[in-house]
PDB file of C-alpha atoms in Angstrom:
ATOM      1  CA  UNK F   1      57.369 -12.183  97.528  1.00 49.00           C
ATOM      2  CA  UNK F   2      57.763  -8.438  98.171  1.00 73.00           C
ATOM      3  CA  UNK F   3      61.154  -6.729  97.904  1.00 78.00           C
ATOM      4  CA  UNK F   4      61.170  -6.243 101.688  1.00 83.00           C
ATOM      5  CA  UNK F   5      60.533  -9.933 102.316  1.00 86.00           C
ATOM      6  CA  UNK F   6      63.188 -10.878  99.792  1.00 89.00           C
ATOM      7  CA  UNK F   7      65.703  -8.592 101.504  1.00 86.00           C
ATOM      8  CA  UNK F   8      64.849 -10.071 104.894  1.00 87.00           C
ATOM      9  CA  UNK F   9      65.232 -13.582 103.528  1.00 92.00           C
ATOM     10  CA  UNK F  10      68.628 -12.717 102.050  1.00 94.00           C
ATOM     11  CA  UNK F  11      69.884 -11.369 105.362  1.00 95.00           C
ATOM     12  CA  UNK F  12      68.433 -14.352 107.191  1.00 94.00           C
ATOM     13  CA  UNK F  13      70.354 -16.706 104.927  1.00 96.00           C
ATOM     14  CA  UNK F  14      73.585 -14.787 105.444  1.00 97.00           C
ATOM     15  CA  UNK F  15      73.437 -14.453 109.213  1.00 96.00           C
ATOM     16  CA  UNK F  16      72.162 -17.962 109.810  1.00 95.00           C
ATOM     17  CA  UNK F  17      75.447 -19.238 108.379  1.00 96.00           C
ATOM     18  CA  UNK F  18      77.496 -18.060 111.383  1.00 97.00           C
ATOM     19  CA  UNK F  19      76.757 -16.312 114.705  1.00 96.00           C
ATOM     20  CA  UNK F  20      79.932 -14.185 114.653  1.00 98.00           C
ATOM     21  CA  UNK F  21      80.815 -11.453 112.179  1.00 98.00           C
ATOM     22  CA  UNK F  22      84.372 -10.095 112.227  1.00 98.00           C
ATOM     23  CA  UNK F  23      84.523  -6.336 111.679  1.00 98.00           C
ATOM     24  CA  UNK F  24      87.615  -6.042 109.500  1.00 98.00           C
ATOM     25  CA  UNK F  25      89.562  -2.886 108.670  1.00 98.00           C
ATOM     26  CA  UNK F  26      92.252  -3.501 106.081  1.00 98.00           C
ATOM     27  CA  UNK F  27      95.403  -1.460 106.687  1.00 97.00           C
ATOM     28  CA  UNK F  28      97.607  -3.462 104.310  1.00 97.00           C
ATOM     29  CA  UNK F  29      95.934  -4.829 101.153  1.00 97.00           C
ATOM     30  CA  UNK F  30      98.441  -7.688 101.006  1.00 97.00           C
ATOM     31  CA  UNK F  31      96.956  -9.158 104.199  1.00 98.00           C
ATOM     32  CA  UNK F  32      93.295  -9.227 103.088  1.00 98.00           C
ATOM     33  CA  UNK F  33      93.090 -12.683 101.541  1.00 98.00           C
ATOM     34  CA  UNK F  34      95.336 -14.365 104.100  1.00 98.00           C
ATOM     35  CA  UNK F  35      93.323 -12.804 106.918  1.00 98.00           C
ATOM     36  CA  UNK F  36      90.094 -13.993 105.334  1.00 98.00           C
ATOM     37  CA  UNK F  37      91.420 -17.514 104.966  1.00 98.00           C
ATOM     38  CA  UNK F  38      92.568 -17.547 108.594  1.00 98.00           C
ATOM     39  CA  UNK F  39      89.113 -16.519 109.809  1.00 98.00           C
ATOM     40  CA  UNK F  40      87.434 -19.137 107.637  1.00 98.00           C
ATOM     41  CA  UNK F  41      89.874 -21.759 108.915  1.00 98.00           C
ATOM     42  CA  UNK F  42      88.644 -20.844 112.406  1.00 98.00           C
ATOM     43  CA  UNK F  43      85.055 -21.542 111.386  1.00 98.00           C
ATOM     44  CA  UNK F  44      83.711 -18.128 110.368  1.00 98.00           C
ATOM     45  CA  UNK F  45      81.520 -17.840 107.267  1.00 98.00           C
ATOM     46  CA  UNK F  46      80.793 -14.093 107.134  1.00 98.00           C
ATOM     47  CA  UNK F  47      83.335 -11.313 106.582  1.00 98.00           C
ATOM     48  CA  UNK F  48      82.458  -7.636 107.030  1.00 98.00           C
ATOM     49  CA  UNK F  49      85.073  -5.439 105.354  1.00 98.00           C
ATOM     50  CA  UNK F  50      84.761  -1.853 106.545  1.00 98.00           C
ATOM     51  CA  UNK F  51      85.268   1.107 104.240  1.00 98.00           C
ATOM     52  CA  UNK F  52      87.327   2.929 106.875  1.00 97.00           C
ATOM     53  CA  UNK F  53      90.426   2.767 104.678  1.00 97.00           C
ATOM     54  CA  UNK F  54      91.106   3.090 100.965  1.00 98.00           C
ATOM     55  CA  UNK F  55      91.745  -0.647 100.779  1.00 98.00           C
ATOM     56  CA  UNK F  56      88.232  -1.785 101.673  1.00 98.00           C
ATOM     57  CA  UNK F  57      86.727  -2.061  98.198  1.00 98.00           C
ATOM     58  CA  UNK F  58      89.751  -3.847  96.753  1.00 98.00           C
ATOM     59  CA  UNK F  59      89.714  -6.291  99.650  1.00 98.00           C
ATOM     60  CA  UNK F  60      86.056  -7.112  99.015  1.00 98.00           C
ATOM     61  CA  UNK F  61      86.790  -7.939  95.380  1.00 98.00           C
ATOM     62  CA  UNK F  62      89.859 -10.016  96.280  1.00 98.00           C
ATOM     63  CA  UNK F  63      88.016 -11.967  98.985  1.00 98.00           C
ATOM     64  CA  UNK F  64      85.038 -12.677  96.760  1.00 98.00           C
ATOM     65  CA  UNK F  65      87.421 -14.224  94.225  1.00 98.00           C
ATOM     66  CA  UNK F  66      89.524 -16.133  96.761  1.00 98.00           C
ATOM     67  CA  UNK F  67      86.668 -17.341  99.002  1.00 98.00           C
ATOM     68  CA  UNK F  68      83.591 -17.855  96.816  1.00 97.00           C
ATOM     69  CA  UNK F  69      81.794 -19.941  99.454  1.00 97.00           C
ATOM     70  CA  UNK F  70      81.958 -17.238 102.135  1.00 98.00           C
ATOM     71  CA  UNK F  71      79.653 -14.230 102.570  1.00 98.00           C
ATOM     72  CA  UNK F  72      81.615 -11.023 102.021  1.00 98.00           C
ATOM     73  CA  UNK F  73      80.026  -7.652 102.711  1.00 98.00           C
ATOM     74  CA  UNK F  74      80.845  -3.995 103.225  1.00 98.00           C
ATOM     75  CA  UNK F  75      80.652  -2.159 106.539  1.00 98.00           C
ATOM     76  CA  UNK F  76      80.920   1.463 107.690  1.00 98.00           C
ATOM     77  CA  UNK F  77      78.930   2.633 104.675  1.00 98.00           C
ATOM     78  CA  UNK F  78      77.827   6.237 105.218  1.00 98.00           C
ATOM     79  CA  UNK F  79      76.747   7.398 101.736  1.00 98.00           C
ATOM     80  CA  UNK F  80      74.829   6.047  98.772  1.00 98.00           C
ATOM     81  CA  UNK F  81      77.951   6.474  96.623  1.00 98.00           C
ATOM     82  CA  UNK F  82      79.844   4.135  98.964  1.00 98.00           C
ATOM     83  CA  UNK F  83      76.954   1.667  98.873  1.00 98.00           C
ATOM     84  CA  UNK F  84      76.992   1.645  95.077  1.00 98.00           C
ATOM     85  CA  UNK F  85      80.780   1.245  94.980  1.00 98.00           C
ATOM     86  CA  UNK F  86      80.594  -1.651  97.438  1.00 98.00           C
ATOM     87  CA  UNK F  87      78.019  -3.459  95.322  1.00 98.00           C
ATOM     88  CA  UNK F  88      80.176  -2.911  92.240  1.00 98.00           C
ATOM     89  CA  UNK F  89      83.169  -4.348  94.132  1.00 98.00           C
ATOM     90  CA  UNK F  90      81.175  -7.504  94.823  1.00 98.00           C
ATOM     91  CA  UNK F  91      79.734  -6.938  98.306  1.00 98.00           C
ATOM     92  CA  UNK F  92      76.919  -9.369  99.087  1.00 98.00           C
ATOM     93  CA  UNK F  93      75.509  -7.230 101.896  1.00 98.00           C
ATOM     94  CA  UNK F  94      75.960  -3.708 103.240  1.00 98.00           C
ATOM     95  CA  UNK F  95      76.097  -2.439 106.820  1.00 98.00           C
ATOM     96  CA  UNK F  96      75.883   1.155 107.995  1.00 98.00           C
ATOM     97  CA  UNK F  97      76.858   2.613 111.404  1.00 98.00           C
ATOM     98  CA  UNK F  98      73.728   4.798 111.315  1.00 97.00           C
ATOM     99  CA  UNK F  99      70.793   5.493 109.028  1.00 95.00           C
ATOM    100  CA  UNK F 100      69.816   8.270 106.624  1.00 96.00           C
ATOM    101  CA  UNK F 101      66.690   8.381 104.497  1.00 97.00           C
ATOM    102  CA  UNK F 102      68.851   8.266 101.363  1.00 98.00           C
ATOM    103  CA  UNK F 103      70.607   5.089 102.469  1.00 98.00           C
ATOM    104  CA  UNK F 104      67.391   3.443 103.619  1.00 97.00           C
ATOM    105  CA  UNK F 105      65.622   4.275 100.360  1.00 97.00           C
ATOM    106  CA  UNK F 106      68.523   3.020  98.248  1.00 97.00           C
ATOM    107  CA  UNK F 107      68.664  -0.175 100.279  1.00 97.00           C
ATOM    108  CA  UNK F 108      65.087  -1.026  99.308  1.00 95.00           C
ATOM    109  CA  UNK F 109      66.174  -1.599  95.695  1.00 93.00           C
ATOM    110  CA  UNK F 110      69.888  -2.481  95.922  1.00 95.00           C
ATOM    111  CA  UNK F 111      70.993  -5.975  94.951  1.00 94.00           C
ATOM    112  CA  UNK F 112      73.031  -6.298  98.156  1.00 97.00           C
ATOM    113  CA  UNK F 113      70.660  -6.145 101.162  1.00 97.00           C
ATOM    114  CA  UNK F 114      71.177  -3.439 103.758  1.00 98.00           C
ATOM    115  CA  UNK F 115      71.576  -3.947 107.500  1.00 98.00           C
ATOM    116  CA  UNK F 116      70.999  -0.388 108.748  1.00 98.00           C
ATOM    117  CA  UNK F 117      72.666   0.847 111.901  1.00 98.00           C
ATOM    118  CA  UNK F 118      70.378   2.082 114.679  1.00 98.00           C
ATOM    119  CA  UNK F 119      70.717   3.091 118.311  1.00 97.00           C
ATOM    120  CA  UNK F 120      67.191   4.161 119.256  1.00 96.00           C
ATOM    121  CA  UNK F 121      63.614   3.011 118.842  1.00 95.00           C
ATOM    122  CA  UNK F 122      62.821   6.120 116.772  1.00 96.00           C
ATOM    123  CA  UNK F 123      65.508   5.189 114.236  1.00 97.00           C
ATOM    124  CA  UNK F 124      64.180   1.648 114.115  1.00 97.00           C
ATOM    125  CA  UNK F 125      60.632   2.867 113.434  1.00 97.00           C
ATOM    126  CA  UNK F 126      61.772   5.071 110.534  1.00 96.00           C
ATOM    127  CA  UNK F 127      63.365   2.072 108.847  1.00 97.00           C
ATOM    128  CA  UNK F 128      60.514  -0.220 109.896  1.00 97.00           C
ATOM    129  CA  UNK F 129      58.100   1.868 107.815  1.00 96.00           C
ATOM    130  CA  UNK F 130      60.185   1.016 104.729  1.00 96.00           C
ATOM    131  CA  UNK F 131      60.021  -2.702 105.432  1.00 95.00           C
ATOM    132  CA  UNK F 132      63.269  -3.218 107.331  1.00 97.00           C
ATOM    133  CA  UNK F 133      63.175  -5.878 110.021  1.00 97.00           C
ATOM    134  CA  UNK F 134      66.888  -6.590 110.527  1.00 97.00           C
ATOM    135  CA  UNK F 135      69.225  -4.027 112.084  1.00 98.00           C
ATOM    136  CA  UNK F 136      72.704  -3.407 113.408  1.00 98.00           C
ATOM    137  CA  UNK F 137      72.617  -2.055 116.971  1.00 98.00           C
ATOM    138  CA  UNK F 138      75.594   0.310 117.171  1.00 98.00           C
ATOM    139  CA  UNK F 139      77.410   1.105 119.343  1.00 97.00           C
ATOM    140  CA  UNK F 140      75.802  -1.791 121.170  1.00 98.00           C
ATOM    141  CA  UNK F 141      77.266  -1.366 124.638  1.00 96.00           C
ATOM    142  CA  UNK F 142      76.813   2.409 124.659  1.00 96.00           C
ATOM    143  CA  UNK F 143      73.287   2.092 123.244  1.00 96.00           C
ATOM    144  CA  UNK F 144      72.113  -0.088 126.122  1.00 97.00           C
ATOM    145  CA  UNK F 145      73.448  -3.544 125.317  1.00 97.00           C
ATOM    146  CA  UNK F 146      71.324  -6.572 126.090  1.00 98.00           C
ATOM    147  CA  UNK F 147      68.921  -4.520 128.226  1.00 97.00           C
ATOM    148  CA  UNK F 148      68.047  -2.310 125.241  1.00 97.00           C
ATOM    149  CA  UNK F 149      67.556  -5.325 122.981  1.00 98.00           C
ATOM    150  CA  UNK F 150      65.177  -6.896 125.475  1.00 97.00           C
ATOM    151  CA  UNK F 151      63.212  -3.644 125.604  1.00 96.00           C
ATOM    152  CA  UNK F 152      62.989  -3.397 121.809  1.00 96.00           C
ATOM    153  CA  UNK F 153      61.467  -6.889 121.672  1.00 96.00           C
ATOM    154  CA  UNK F 154      58.357  -5.696 123.504  1.00 94.00           C
ATOM    155  CA  UNK F 155      56.874  -3.210 120.990  1.00 95.00           C
ATOM    156  CA  UNK F 156      58.512  -4.814 117.938  1.00 96.00           C
ATOM    157  CA  UNK F 157      58.721  -8.585 118.367  1.00 96.00           C
ATOM    158  CA  UNK F 158      59.428  -9.193 114.671  1.00 96.00           C
ATOM    159  CA  UNK F 159      62.716  -7.294 114.454  1.00 97.00           C
ATOM    160  CA  UNK F 160      66.193  -8.816 114.715  1.00 97.00           C
ATOM    161  CA  UNK F 161      69.639  -7.457 115.404  1.00 98.00           C
ATOM    162  CA  UNK F 162      73.337  -7.946 114.817  1.00 98.00           C
ATOM    163  CA  UNK F 163      74.779  -5.846 117.673  1.00 98.00           C
ATOM    164  CA  UNK F 164      78.288  -4.440 117.246  1.00 98.00           C
ATOM    165  CA  UNK F 165      80.418  -2.057 119.260  1.00 97.00           C
ATOM    166  CA  UNK F 166      82.150  -2.757 122.545  1.00 96.00           C
ATOM    167  CA  UNK F 167      81.254  -6.450 122.558  1.00 96.00           C
ATOM    168  CA  UNK F 168      83.937  -8.783 123.888  1.00 93.00           C
ATOM    169  CA  UNK F 169      84.463 -12.553 123.650  1.00 92.00           C
ATOM    170  CA  UNK F 170      83.129 -13.009 127.163  1.00 92.00           C
ATOM    171  CA  UNK F 171      79.944 -10.997 126.479  1.00 95.00           C
ATOM    172  CA  UNK F 172      79.083 -12.161 122.955  1.00 96.00           C
ATOM    173  CA  UNK F 173      77.209 -15.213 124.238  1.00 95.00           C
ATOM    174  CA  UNK F 174      74.964 -12.993 126.390  1.00 96.00           C
ATOM    175  CA  UNK F 175      73.798 -11.222 123.249  1.00 97.00           C
ATOM    176  CA  UNK F 176      73.373 -14.406 121.243  1.00 96.00           C
ATOM    177  CA  UNK F 177      71.183 -15.859 123.994  1.00 96.00           C
ATOM    178  CA  UNK F 178      68.497 -13.285 123.111  1.00 97.00           C
ATOM    179  CA  UNK F 179      65.765 -14.352 120.691  1.00 96.00           C
ATOM    180  CA  UNK F 180      66.032 -11.148 118.649  1.00 98.00           C
ATOM    181  CA  UNK F 181      69.787 -11.408 118.047  1.00 97.00           C
ATOM    182  CA  UNK F 182      70.788 -13.215 114.845  1.00 97.00           C
ATOM    183  CA  UNK F 183      74.566 -12.630 115.076  1.00 97.00           C
ATOM    184  CA  UNK F 184      77.169 -10.518 116.848  1.00 98.00           C
ATOM    185  CA  UNK F 185      79.858  -8.399 115.239  1.00 97.00           C
ATOM    186  CA  UNK F 186      83.193  -7.429 116.698  1.00 96.00           C
ATOM    187  CA  UNK F 187      86.753  -6.290 116.153  1.00 97.00           C
ATOM    188  CA  UNK F 188      88.173  -8.644 118.789  1.00 97.00           C
ATOM    189  CA  UNK F 189      88.267 -11.361 116.123  1.00 97.00           C
ATOM    190  CA  UNK F 190      90.974  -9.511 114.200  1.00 97.00           C
ATOM    191  CA  UNK F 191      93.403  -7.875 116.683  1.00 96.00           C
ATOM    192  CA  UNK F 192      95.654  -5.488 114.796  1.00 95.00           C
ATOM    193  CA  UNK F 193      98.866  -6.759 116.369  1.00 97.00           C
ATOM    194  CA  UNK F 194      98.157 -10.284 115.127  1.00 98.00           C
ATOM    195  CA  UNK F 195      97.262  -9.043 111.654  1.00 97.00           C
ATOM    196  CA  UNK F 196     100.369  -6.848 111.432  1.00 96.00           C
ATOM    197  CA  UNK F 197     102.517  -9.808 112.512  1.00 97.00           C
ATOM    198  CA  UNK F 198     100.674 -12.037 110.027  1.00 98.00           C
ATOM    199  CA  UNK F 199     100.017 -14.456 112.851  1.00 98.00           C
ATOM    200  CA  UNK F 200      97.280 -16.321 110.999  1.00 98.00           C
ATOM    201  CA  UNK F 201      97.381 -19.242 113.416  1.00 98.00           C
ATOM    202  CA  UNK F 202      96.438 -16.909 116.263  1.00 98.00           C
ATOM    203  CA  UNK F 203      93.622 -15.364 114.193  1.00 98.00           C
ATOM    204  CA  UNK F 204      92.210 -18.801 113.428  1.00 98.00           C
ATOM    205  CA  UNK F 205      92.450 -19.797 117.084  1.00 98.00           C
ATOM    206  CA  UNK F 206      90.609 -16.665 118.233  1.00 98.00           C
ATOM    207  CA  UNK F 207      87.795 -17.391 115.791  1.00 98.00           C
ATOM    208  CA  UNK F 208      87.603 -21.035 116.800  1.00 97.00           C
ATOM    209  CA  UNK F 209      87.651 -20.270 120.525  1.00 96.00           C
ATOM    210  CA  UNK F 210      85.032 -17.528 120.157  1.00 96.00           C
ATOM    211  CA  UNK F 211      82.688 -19.809 118.237  1.00 96.00           C
ATOM    212  CA  UNK F 212      83.121 -22.576 120.781  1.00 95.00           C
ATOM    213  CA  UNK F 213      82.395 -20.203 123.648  1.00 92.00           C
ATOM    214  CA  UNK F 214      79.223 -18.880 122.007  1.00 88.00           C
ATOM    215  CA  UNK F 215      77.886 -22.255 120.969  1.00 80.00           C
ATOM    216  CA  UNK F 216      78.749 -23.783 124.312  1.00 70.00           C
ATOM    217  CA  UNK F 217      76.755 -21.108 126.093  1.00 52.00           C
ATOM    218  CA  UNK F 218      73.814 -21.706 123.779  1.00 47.00           C
TER     219      UNK F 218
END
């Protein structure tokens, strides 16, 4: 098996475990594990911890220890140094908002597979040449939403997406209904007011309701 095929298989295993990926930004490190447990209690099996705050790497390590049966990865990676730090912290996958040649090249050998962020067909083709077949469409709604994804399927029927950005509970199922969408990411799963209030019951209910809505539509 080539490295590219192995990477694709890894991502396939991760994203086949759950159709929804919460995009999590940790403002208070003391909430990380409780938030993760609340999301898992609601049925989620993948946690994307963004590196938008200084608490991201520590949260990844803490969640890997507390929830060993859940996929924990790093999001909002913009440099190779961040990618390396995320892997060292225990990230099982990495997601970028956009793509650079340095990130794409590093992702071909990193132990944690990369889901590169793209918004155009040209960006997809640059990564495609390196063996990438799975992508994050970001910002999904601004980049064309479901119409863009349908268009991408024509010239490149073997690529798959996890769209993120502007997606809401009521639109997630529309994305998941497409053959080239493997999962959907969103911040609606972790509203900041609920996290700040430590309302873990509400967080679990949002996750459960969102999963039910998506699976019901499918």
